[in-house]
Amino acid sequence: SQTIHQWPATLVQPVGSPLSLECTVEGTSNPNLYWYRQAAGRGLQLLFYSVGIGQISSEVPQNLSASRPQDRQFILSSKKLLLSDSGFYLCACPLGRLLDSPLHFGNGTRLTVT
Amino acid sequence: ELKVEQNPLFLSMQEGKNYTIYCNYSTTSDRLYWYRQDPGKSLESLFVLLSNGAVKQEGRLMASLDTKARLSTLHITAAVHDLSATYFCAVDFTGTYKYIFGTGTRLKVLA
């Protein structure tokens, strides 16, 4: 079964600073990968998804970007953080290789922009 | 537009009572998922519903799917405090790779 590693678990960054969040997956190859953001007390917003190395689809571009440099690595970045970037960032991939697989989530990174 | 809506957003109920959470979605899909999220934690998969009329049950929770009405329900029977959490439905829309989540229902079961 897949294991999703996310780090760091918590992060406090000042406005205008850069951001890099990393997600790596074990136990599968060439998975579809997803980044979601959850603002405090809110639902999950799909930010990016990737169906292969170097392939990124953006749902909410704003000041965030994503990259997939390796098969099981997905990186979320920003050059300059905004206060509105605060939230709980979750990386996910389907639990199996069938089309009907639910998403499996990492433990998330809680980002506070001050 | 791909939309998933849940109601209610908040639900406070007494132990032992029954209630239903509703999930509506905007366009064709045969795959719907329910998740649970405890405060400060990530999401945990509860149910996978793959076809019209599908029904899944686990303990005091039962989920169903009506693809013609684009509606799924999560029914809670004889609620207990341990069920307090936020519940999300998510839809994997046909022809896309996107999993779109509902707004979530924050459930609080009072002793």
Short mmCIF file of C-alpha atoms in Angstrom, two decimals, chain A residues 32 34 36 38 40-44 46 49 51 59 88 90 94-95 98-108 110, chain B residues 2 10 31 33 35 37 39-45 47-48 50 86 88 92 96-104 106:
data_model
loop_
_atom_site.label_atom_id
_atom_site.label_comp_id
_atom_site.label_asym_id
_atom_site.label_seq_id
_atom_site.Cartn_x
_atom_site.Cartn_y
_atom_site.Cartn_z
CA ASN A 32 -1.54 10.63 -10.22
CA TYR A 34 -2.68 16.04 -6.09
CA TYR A 36 -5.12 20.43 -1.95
CA GLN A 38 -7.79 23.60 3.34
CA ALA A 40 -9.21 27.08 8.57
CA GLY A 41 -12.68 25.59 9.07
CA ARG A 42 -13.26 25.19 5.35
CA GLY A 43 -13.37 22.52 2.66
CA LEU A 44 -10.64 21.20 0.37
CA LEU A 46 -7.87 21.43 -5.47
CA TYR A 49 -2.72 17.65 -10.10
CA VAL A 51 -0.60 12.55 -14.21
CA GLU A 59 -6.74 24.70 -10.89
CA PHE A 88 -3.45 23.08 5.69
CA LEU A 90 -2.46 18.07 1.71
CA PRO A 94 -5.24 7.30 -5.53
CA LEU A 95 -5.04 4.31 -3.23
CA LEU A 98 -8.04 1.36 -10.78
CA LEU A 99 -10.18 4.30 -11.84
CA ASP A 100 -12.41 3.80 -8.81
CA SER A 101 -9.72 4.28 -6.18
CA PRO A 102 -10.30 6.79 -3.40
CA LEU A 103 -7.59 9.33 -2.70
CA HIS A 104 -5.10 8.54 0.04
CA PHE A 105 -3.74 11.58 1.86
CA GLY A 106 -0.48 12.49 3.54
CA ASN A 107 -0.46 13.94 7.04
CA GLY A 108 -0.36 17.48 5.68
CA ARG A 110 0.04 23.40 8.36
CA LEU B 2 -17.72 20.89 -11.45
CA PHE B 10 -22.91 22.04 10.78
CA ARG B 31 -17.88 7.40 -8.45
CA TYR B 33 -16.38 8.87 -1.93
CA TYR B 35 -14.17 10.78 4.05
CA GLN B 37 -11.51 14.25 9.14
CA PRO B 39 -9.66 18.02 14.13
CA GLY B 40 -6.11 18.86 13.09
CA LYS B 41 -5.74 15.62 11.15
CA SER B 42 -5.68 14.47 7.56
CA LEU B 43 -8.58 12.74 5.76
CA GLU B 44 -9.48 9.08 6.09
CA SER B 45 -11.46 7.22 3.44
CA PHE B 47 -16.79 4.60 1.65
CA VAL B 48 -16.41 4.14 -2.09
CA LEU B 50 -19.28 3.10 -7.68
CA THR B 86 -16.03 16.56 9.79
CA PHE B 88 -16.62 15.17 3.30
CA ASP B 92 -14.33 11.84 -9.29
CA THR B 96 -11.35 14.16 -15.75
CA TYR B 97 -8.65 13.33 -13.26
CA LYS B 98 -10.17 15.67 -10.73
CA TYR B 99 -11.50 14.74 -7.31
CA ILE B 100 -13.72 17.61 -6.19
CA PHE B 101 -14.68 17.80 -2.53
CA GLY B 102 -17.85 19.04 -0.92
CA THR B 103 -17.81 21.80 1.66
CA GLY B 104 -17.83 19.33 4.54
CA ARG B 106 -19.01 19.32 10.88
#
